[in-house]
Short mmCIF file of C-alpha atoms in Angstrom, two decimals:
data_model
loop_
_atom_site.label_atom_id
_atom_site.label_comp_id
_atom_site.label_asym_id
_atom_site.label_seq_id
_atom_site.Cartn_x
_atom_site.Cartn_y
_atom_site.Cartn_z
CA MET S 275 79.49 92.76 73.22
CA THR S 276 82.61 90.94 73.40
CA GLY S 277 85.47 92.55 72.31
CA THR S 278 88.73 93.51 74.22
CA VAL S 279 91.56 96.81 73.45
CA PRO S 280 93.74 96.07 70.95
CA PRO S 281 97.02 96.29 71.93
CA ALA S 282 97.91 98.76 69.09
CA ALA S 283 94.76 101.31 70.11
CA VAL S 284 96.44 101.91 73.14
CA ALA S 285 100.42 101.65 72.88
CA GLY S 286 102.69 104.16 74.34
CA LEU S 287 99.86 105.30 76.65
CA ARG S 288 100.01 104.65 80.52
CA ARG S 289 97.90 101.57 82.22
CA LEU S 290 96.70 103.65 85.60
CA PRO S 291 97.12 100.79 88.73
CA GLY S 292 93.68 99.52 89.67
CA HIS S 293 92.34 98.32 86.55
CA PRO S 294 92.17 96.30 84.22
CA ALA S 295 92.30 98.72 81.38
CA ALA S 296 92.87 102.24 82.14
CA PHE S 297 95.32 103.83 80.69
CA PHE S 298 96.82 107.84 81.12
CA GLY S 299 99.03 110.34 78.00
CA THR S 300 99.01 113.31 76.02
CA GLY S 301 96.56 112.08 73.08
CA ALA S 302 94.59 109.48 74.33
CA ALA S 303 91.26 110.72 74.06
CA ALA S 304 92.10 110.31 70.57
CA ARG S 305 92.07 106.40 70.59
CA LEU S 306 88.51 106.35 71.40
CA ASN S 307 86.93 105.37 68.13
CA ALA S 308 89.51 101.99 68.02
CA VAL S 309 88.99 101.28 71.76
CA LEU S 310 85.17 101.25 70.57
CA ALA S 311 85.35 99.34 66.99
CA GLY S 312 87.81 96.72 69.07
CA ALA S 313 84.97 96.47 71.72
CA GLY S 314 82.69 95.81 68.54
CA ALA S 315 80.14 98.50 68.64
CA ARG S 316 78.31 100.01 66.50
CA ARG S 317 75.35 101.78 68.59
CA VAL S 318 77.37 104.61 71.00
CA LEU S 319 75.83 107.57 73.09
CA LEU S 320 77.62 110.07 74.36
CA VAL S 321 76.92 110.94 77.93
CA HIS S 322 78.38 114.28 79.21
CA GLY S 323 77.68 118.49 80.22
CA PRO S 324 76.20 121.36 78.43
CA SER S 325 79.30 122.74 78.19
CA TYR S 326 80.81 119.48 75.80
CA ALA S 327 80.12 121.31 72.24
CA THR S 328 82.99 123.96 73.38
CA GLY S 329 85.35 122.27 75.26
CA ALA S 330 88.57 120.25 74.18
CA ALA S 331 86.16 117.39 74.37
CA ALA S 332 84.45 117.99 71.53
CA ARG S 333 87.22 117.03 69.38
CA LEU S 334 85.42 113.14 70.27
CA THR S 335 82.40 113.67 68.15
CA ARG S 336 84.48 112.46 65.33
CA ALA S 337 83.26 109.01 66.43
CA GLY S 338 80.44 110.04 64.49
CA ARG S 339 82.43 109.89 60.58
CA ALA S 340 83.84 106.95 61.93
CA GLY S 341 80.88 104.63 61.06
CA PHE S 342 79.33 104.70 64.54
CA GLU S 343 75.91 106.04 65.11
CA VAL S 344 76.49 108.05 67.62
CA HIS S 345 73.45 110.18 69.99
CA HIS S 346 73.95 112.23 72.97
CA PHE S 347 72.81 112.50 76.11
CA GLY S 348 73.84 115.87 77.04
CA ASP S 349 72.35 118.09 79.19
CA VAL S 350 74.40 116.83 82.87
CA ARG S 351 75.03 119.18 85.56
CA PRO S 352 76.75 118.79 88.44
CA ASN S 353 75.61 116.87 91.55
CA PRO S 354 72.58 115.73 89.43
CA GLU S 355 69.38 114.22 91.27
CA LEU S 356 67.74 110.90 91.17
CA GLY S 357 65.53 112.25 87.85
CA HIS S 358 68.54 113.12 85.90
CA ILE S 359 69.31 109.45 86.51
CA GLU S 360 65.82 108.31 85.51
CA GLU S 361 65.95 110.51 81.98
CA ALA S 362 69.06 108.50 81.39
CA VAL S 363 67.47 105.28 82.21
CA ARG S 364 65.20 105.62 79.90
CA VAL S 365 67.29 106.75 77.16
CA ILE S 366 69.52 103.45 77.48
CA ARG S 367 66.67 101.05 77.57
CA ARG S 368 64.87 102.74 74.15
CA LEU S 369 68.42 103.55 72.48
CA ARG S 370 70.20 100.05 73.43
CA PRO S 371 73.37 100.54 72.32
CA ASP S 372 76.50 98.80 72.24
CA ALA S 373 78.52 101.08 74.36
CA VAL S 374 78.06 104.32 76.48
CA VAL S 375 80.76 106.72 76.83
CA GLY S 376 80.68 109.00 79.80
CA ILE S 377 82.95 112.13 78.82
CA GLY S 378 83.14 115.58 81.14
CA GLY S 379 83.70 115.85 84.92
CA GLY S 380 82.43 113.58 88.11
CA SER S 381 78.57 113.83 86.71
CA SER S 382 79.26 113.37 83.73
CA MET S 383 80.80 109.45 84.19
CA ASP S 384 78.89 109.35 87.64
CA VAL S 385 75.49 109.91 85.23
CA ALA S 386 76.79 107.70 82.78
CA LYS S 387 78.06 104.58 85.11
CA ALA S 388 74.44 104.87 87.57
CA ALA S 389 72.54 105.07 84.31
CA SER S 390 74.64 101.77 82.51
CA VAL S 391 73.82 99.99 85.77
CA LEU S 392 70.45 100.03 86.64
CA ALA S 393 68.86 100.40 82.92
CA ALA S 394 69.54 96.56 83.27
CA GLN S 395 67.96 95.77 86.00
CA ASP S 396 64.68 94.92 86.44
CA ALA S 397 63.32 97.43 89.86
CA ASP S 398 63.01 101.04 88.81
CA PRO S 399 66.66 102.82 89.75
CA ALA S 400 64.95 104.70 92.75
CA ASP S 401 64.52 101.48 94.44
CA CYS S 402 67.65 99.66 93.05
CA LEU S 403 69.32 102.85 95.29
CA GLY S 404 67.44 101.97 98.39
CA SER S 405 68.38 98.31 97.92
CA PRO S 406 71.46 97.70 96.76
CA ASP S 407 70.31 93.63 96.64
CA LEU S 408 68.23 94.30 93.88
CA VAL S 409 71.62 94.92 91.93
CA GLY S 410 72.38 91.46 90.09
CA ARG S 411 71.86 92.23 86.75
CA LYS S 412 75.55 93.10 84.83
CA ARG S 413 75.37 95.76 82.07
CA PRO S 414 74.70 94.48 78.90
CA GLY S 415 77.17 97.19 77.11
CA ARG S 416 80.43 97.98 77.18
CA LEU S 417 81.22 101.12 79.18
CA VAL S 418 83.77 103.81 78.45
CA LEU S 419 85.05 106.87 80.98
CA VAL S 420 86.97 109.89 79.44
CA PRO S 421 87.25 112.27 81.59
CA THR S 422 87.63 116.08 81.03
CA THR S 423 88.40 117.46 84.44
CA ALA S 424 91.27 116.22 87.06
CA GLY S 425 90.05 115.41 90.55
CA SER S 426 86.92 113.73 90.82
CA GLY S 427 89.09 110.12 90.37
CA SER S 428 85.11 108.80 88.94
CA GLU S 429 86.81 107.49 86.24
CA LEU S 430 88.72 104.81 88.42
CA THR S 431 86.00 103.66 90.95
CA ARG S 432 82.98 100.99 90.95
CA PHE S 433 80.42 104.15 92.53
CA ALA S 434 78.51 106.50 91.21
CA THR S 435 77.58 109.97 93.64
CA LEU S 436 74.01 111.00 93.17
CA TYR S 437 71.54 113.43 95.17
CA ARG S 438 68.07 112.49 95.32
CA ASP S 439 65.61 115.79 97.30
CA GLY S 440 69.16 117.07 98.13
CA ARG S 441 70.71 114.32 100.16
CA LYS S 442 73.70 112.12 98.84
CA VAL S 443 73.09 108.69 97.75
CA SER S 444 75.28 106.05 95.84
CA LEU S 445 75.15 103.56 93.65
CA ASP S 446 78.55 101.55 94.93
CA THR S 447 78.79 97.88 92.36
CA ASP S 448 81.58 96.30 90.78
CA ALA S 449 79.15 96.52 87.68
CA ALA S 450 79.88 100.25 88.13
CA ARG S 451 83.31 100.00 86.88
CA ALA S 452 84.43 101.54 83.61
CA ASP S 453 85.48 98.24 80.78
CA VAL S 454 87.65 101.13 78.96
CA VAL S 455 89.12 104.61 80.75
CA LEU S 456 90.85 106.66 78.70
CA VAL S 457 92.67 109.64 81.07
CA ASP S 458 93.63 112.27 78.43
CA PRO S 459 95.74 115.36 80.66
CA GLU S 460 94.95 117.60 76.89
CA LEU S 461 91.10 117.50 77.54
CA THR S 462 91.43 119.74 80.49
CA ALA S 463 93.15 122.79 78.61
CA THR S 464 89.98 124.52 78.40
CA VAL S 465 89.35 124.27 81.70
CA PRO S 466 88.46 127.49 83.92
CA VAL S 467 90.74 128.36 87.13
CA PRO S 468 88.05 128.31 89.51
CA THR S 469 86.44 124.74 88.06
CA THR S 470 90.38 123.52 88.54
CA VAL S 471 91.22 124.74 91.52
CA ALA S 472 88.13 122.91 93.02
CA GLY S 473 89.02 119.16 90.84
CA ALA S 474 92.68 120.04 92.55
CA LEU S 475 90.91 120.27 96.04
CA ASP S 476 89.02 116.81 95.42
CA ALA S 477 92.08 115.27 94.14
CA PHE S 478 94.17 116.17 97.28
CA SER S 479 91.56 115.72 99.57
CA GLN S 480 91.30 111.76 98.47
CA ALA S 481 94.90 110.35 98.52
CA VAL S 482 95.31 112.49 102.03
CA GLU S 483 91.54 110.37 102.94
CA SER S 484 92.62 106.72 101.35
CA SER S 485 95.62 107.44 103.63
CA TRP S 486 94.35 107.68 107.36
CA ALA S 487 91.19 105.93 106.11
CA ARG S 488 89.90 102.66 108.59
CA THR S 489 89.78 100.33 105.68
CA ALA S 490 93.45 101.10 103.99
CA THR S 491 95.17 98.86 102.28
CA PRO S 492 98.78 98.33 101.75
CA GLN S 493 98.25 98.50 97.97
CA SER S 494 96.08 102.09 98.58
CA LEU S 495 98.94 103.10 100.62
CA GLU S 496 100.84 102.62 97.96
CA TRP S 497 98.84 104.67 95.53
CA ALA S 498 97.66 107.59 97.45
CA GLU S 499 101.59 108.18 97.93
CA GLU S 500 101.95 108.07 94.66
CA ALA S 501 98.61 110.48 94.12
CA LEU S 502 100.32 113.13 96.56
CA HIS S 503 103.64 112.63 95.03
CA ALA S 504 102.20 113.78 91.89
CA LEU S 505 99.14 116.31 93.14
CA LEU S 506 101.74 117.86 95.37
CA PRO S 507 104.32 119.96 93.43
CA ALA S 508 101.46 121.12 91.17
CA LEU S 509 99.74 121.96 93.79
CA GLY S 510 101.94 123.92 94.96
CA GLN S 511 102.68 125.67 92.08
CA LEU S 512 98.36 126.43 91.09
CA ALA S 513 98.18 128.20 94.65
CA ASP S 514 101.64 130.06 93.60
CA THR S 515 100.59 131.12 90.21
CA GLY S 516 97.01 130.32 89.36
CA ARG S 517 97.71 129.07 86.19
CA PRO S 518 97.20 125.74 86.03
CA ALA S 519 98.20 125.25 81.62
CA GLU S 520 101.56 124.19 83.50
CA VAL S 521 100.59 121.40 85.95
CA ARG S 522 97.34 120.00 84.28
CA HIS S 523 99.51 116.80 83.53
CA ASP S 524 100.57 116.11 87.23
CA LEU S 525 97.28 117.39 88.06
CA SER S 526 95.73 114.53 85.56
CA LEU S 527 97.50 111.92 86.72
CA GLY S 528 97.29 112.50 90.67
CA ALA S 529 93.75 112.50 90.14
CA ALA S 530 93.58 109.16 88.47
CA LEU S 531 95.90 108.11 91.34
CA ALA S 532 93.93 109.35 94.33
CA GLY S 533 90.86 107.33 92.42
CA ALA S 534 92.44 104.06 91.95
CA ALA S 535 93.63 104.93 96.09
CA ILE S 536 89.80 105.98 97.07
CA ASP S 537 87.75 102.53 95.00
CA VAL S 538 89.87 100.63 97.19
CA THR S 539 88.96 102.52 100.30
CA ARG S 540 86.61 104.76 99.73
CA THR S 541 86.68 108.35 101.64
CA THR S 542 85.40 109.68 105.32
CA ALA S 543 84.65 112.37 107.32
CA ALA S 544 86.11 114.98 105.32
CA HIS S 545 83.50 113.70 102.00
CA ALA S 546 81.05 112.73 104.27
CA LEU S 547 80.43 116.21 105.70
CA SER S 548 80.73 117.97 102.22
CA TYR S 549 77.97 116.82 100.69
CA ALA S 550 75.44 119.01 102.54
CA LEU S 551 77.70 122.23 101.37
CA THR S 552 77.19 121.27 97.86
CA SER S 553 73.62 120.76 97.95
CA ARG S 554 72.82 123.46 100.21
CA LEU S 555 75.38 125.95 99.53
CA GLY S 556 75.92 125.24 95.93
CA LEU S 557 80.10 124.99 96.71
CA PRO S 558 81.52 123.02 94.20
CA HIS S 559 81.95 119.18 95.96
CA GLY S 560 85.91 119.75 95.89
CA VAL S 561 85.42 122.83 97.95
CA ALA S 562 83.56 121.51 100.44
CA VAL S 563 85.63 118.64 100.98
CA ALA S 564 89.03 121.22 101.04
CA LEU S 565 86.84 123.40 103.48
CA HIS S 566 86.32 120.10 106.20
CA LEU S 567 89.51 118.51 105.40
CA ARG S 568 91.44 122.20 106.62
CA TRP S 569 90.08 121.32 110.43
CA LEU S 570 90.48 117.69 110.42
CA ILE S 571 93.75 117.32 109.71
CA GLY S 572 94.68 118.82 113.24
CA ARG S 573 91.72 117.20 114.91
CA HIS S 574 92.99 113.38 113.78
CA ALA S 575 96.59 114.62 115.12
CA ALA S 576 94.81 115.07 118.37
CA ALA S 577 92.79 111.89 118.45
CA THR S 578 93.56 110.24 121.85
CA SER S 579 92.94 106.01 122.19
CA ARG S 580 90.38 105.95 123.21
CA GLU S 581 88.15 107.75 119.79
CA CYS S 582 89.92 105.48 117.22
CA PRO S 583 89.46 102.19 116.33
CA PRO S 584 91.53 99.77 115.01
CA PRO S 585 94.03 100.44 113.35
CA GLY S 586 94.30 102.57 115.97
CA VAL S 587 95.57 106.33 117.64
CA ARG S 588 99.34 105.26 117.20
CA VAL S 589 99.58 104.84 113.21
CA LEU S 590 96.71 107.66 112.61
CA HIS S 591 99.29 109.33 114.14
CA GLY S 592 102.11 108.26 112.18
CA ARG S 593 100.25 108.81 108.70
CA VAL S 594 99.07 112.67 109.43
CA ALA S 595 102.41 112.87 110.21
CA GLU S 596 103.75 111.73 106.91
CA ILE S 597 101.36 113.56 105.72
CA ARG S 598 102.49 116.53 107.11
CA ARG S 599 106.11 115.61 106.02
CA THR S 600 105.35 115.09 102.14
CA VAL S 601 103.14 118.02 101.82
CA ARG S 602 106.43 120.46 103.69
CA ALA S 603 108.84 118.22 101.43
CA HIS S 604 106.92 119.54 98.05
CA THR S 605 105.41 122.65 98.72
CA GLY S 606 107.12 124.39 101.63
CA ARG S 607 104.08 124.64 103.50
CA GLU S 608 101.33 123.55 105.99
CA PRO S 609 98.30 121.15 104.38
CA GLU S 610 96.21 123.43 105.90
CA GLU S 611 97.91 126.70 104.61
CA LEU S 612 98.36 125.01 101.23
CA LEU S 613 94.97 124.10 101.13
CA ALA S 614 93.92 127.53 102.27
CA ASP S 615 96.24 128.85 99.70
CA LEU S 616 94.92 127.00 97.02
CA LEU S 617 90.37 127.91 97.98
CA GLN S 618 91.73 132.20 97.76
CA ALA S 619 93.60 130.95 93.85
CA GLY S 620 89.76 130.30 93.28
CA GLY S 621 87.92 132.29 94.50
CA TYR S 622 86.34 130.28 96.92
CA PRO S 623 86.25 131.26 101.12
CA ALA S 624 90.23 129.52 103.03
CA ASP S 625 87.56 128.60 106.10
CA LEU S 626 84.55 126.18 107.08
CA ALA S 627 83.79 129.70 109.77
CA ASP S 628 84.00 132.61 106.48
CA LEU S 629 80.29 130.98 105.85
CA ALA S 630 78.97 132.53 108.65
CA LEU S 631 76.86 129.30 109.44
CA PRO S 632 74.15 128.67 112.37
CA ALA S 633 75.17 126.49 113.92
CA ASP S 634 71.76 125.96 114.99
CA GLU S 635 70.40 124.93 112.12
CA TRP S 636 73.21 122.52 110.52
CA ALA S 637 73.44 120.76 113.74
CA GLY S 638 70.95 117.80 112.40
CA VAL S 639 72.40 117.83 109.05
CA VAL S 640 75.92 117.13 110.61
CA ALA S 641 74.17 114.91 112.99
CA GLU S 642 72.95 112.75 110.20
CA ALA S 643 76.33 113.24 108.18
CA LEU S 644 78.06 112.15 110.78
CA HIS S 645 76.42 108.45 111.40
CA SER S 646 76.49 107.81 107.19
CA GLY S 647 79.13 105.32 106.05
CA ARG S 648 81.86 107.50 104.68
CA ALA S 649 82.18 108.95 107.98
CA MET S 650 82.45 105.48 109.85
CA ASN S 651 85.53 105.44 107.78
CA ASN S 652 87.23 108.25 109.75
CA PRO S 653 90.06 106.83 111.77
CA CYS S 654 88.31 108.60 114.54
CA THR S 655 84.79 109.01 116.66
CA LEU S 656 84.07 112.54 115.72
CA THR S 657 80.64 114.74 117.19
CA PRO S 658 78.47 117.24 116.40
CA GLU S 659 80.18 119.20 118.25
CA ASP S 660 83.55 119.15 116.19
CA VAL S 661 82.24 119.77 113.69
CA LEU S 662 79.51 122.77 114.90
CA GLY S 663 82.59 123.75 116.26
CA ARG S 664 84.05 124.89 113.45
CA PHE S 665 81.68 126.90 112.07
CA VAL S 666 82.83 130.41 114.40
CA ARG S 667 86.63 131.78 114.10
CA PRO S 668 89.17 129.47 116.10
CA SER S 669 90.53 131.35 118.91
CA LEU S 670 94.00 132.80 118.38
CA THR S 671 95.57 129.95 120.26
CA GLU S 672 93.88 127.09 118.01
CA GLY S 673 94.60 129.12 114.88
CA ALA S 674 98.44 129.66 115.55
CA ALA S 675 98.21 125.91 116.24
CA ARG S 676 96.64 125.53 112.41
#
């Protein structure tokens, strides 16, 4: 299918970095019909979760009255399993839509991305995830992403997070990058406070992790810094008041900018270690990441030259110090304090030790996570003991330092 974004369809919207057609602004979602028409779409598949019908995104069903043949894949759940992706692949292969529109949180957008790509391949989806070389065919239709939460940044990335038998797997390919992105902060208006907090924690973590990732570039550092400057005043206010309505614009913008940054760098150990907390305990993804980010900040500040591959310990210490200065300047808090306050504002445990996890039962899980690609992107080498030691309450001396 051919077609471009008509300039009139996105007039007045802010263009987001790191993507050829990503746009931000109040009312952006209302431009969806014009974007689809400009792409020459007629048959459209909307991929979304069960809350779609009652959320702010439901206004997008007007597409059915604008000359489009609209179908729904509407049972996306958090942390989608491979079987769910395979079901979406079958729907796409049967319908052959001109455009797939992912509307919702990170899981809905990940399902839309993964299913769109995998439906075009000759091999089975499970085989493609195990062998990236099998993902060689381009998507035949357009992919449009419209986030309704602020946090995952999935709309700006070219990878999708999935689970197979409770273990996280990724589809990482240029083909998963959306053709058009519409970020409308008004779509987050109906998101509950705990979900808002979890998303905000994910966005903050991604901006921080991108800043210290081994794969950071001058461009990704610029976008991560922009993300922090957009996010931090909103995060401080959210921690103080617990009222997301007042800061949803900045949260949405900051989350998208963080997504642009991690699209370049990918994430690091905080994300690598988070996935088991989500799959085993059901913790929201952003919460699981934040619980590990809290201790990793201090661990990185104390890293030695022997533990840090290029760009090295001096660069890492400088980036941690700059993160601390930036957080203090915008929120009057240390990063660890901000994370704890946000976790408590969302009604979540504020420390990894609060989960009371048995270290012996988690040793193998932690060791596996530390051998993952995300952990290999961490700026210093971590050991299972580094992680498992956080499963118990820190000493008074260490607690004062944190």
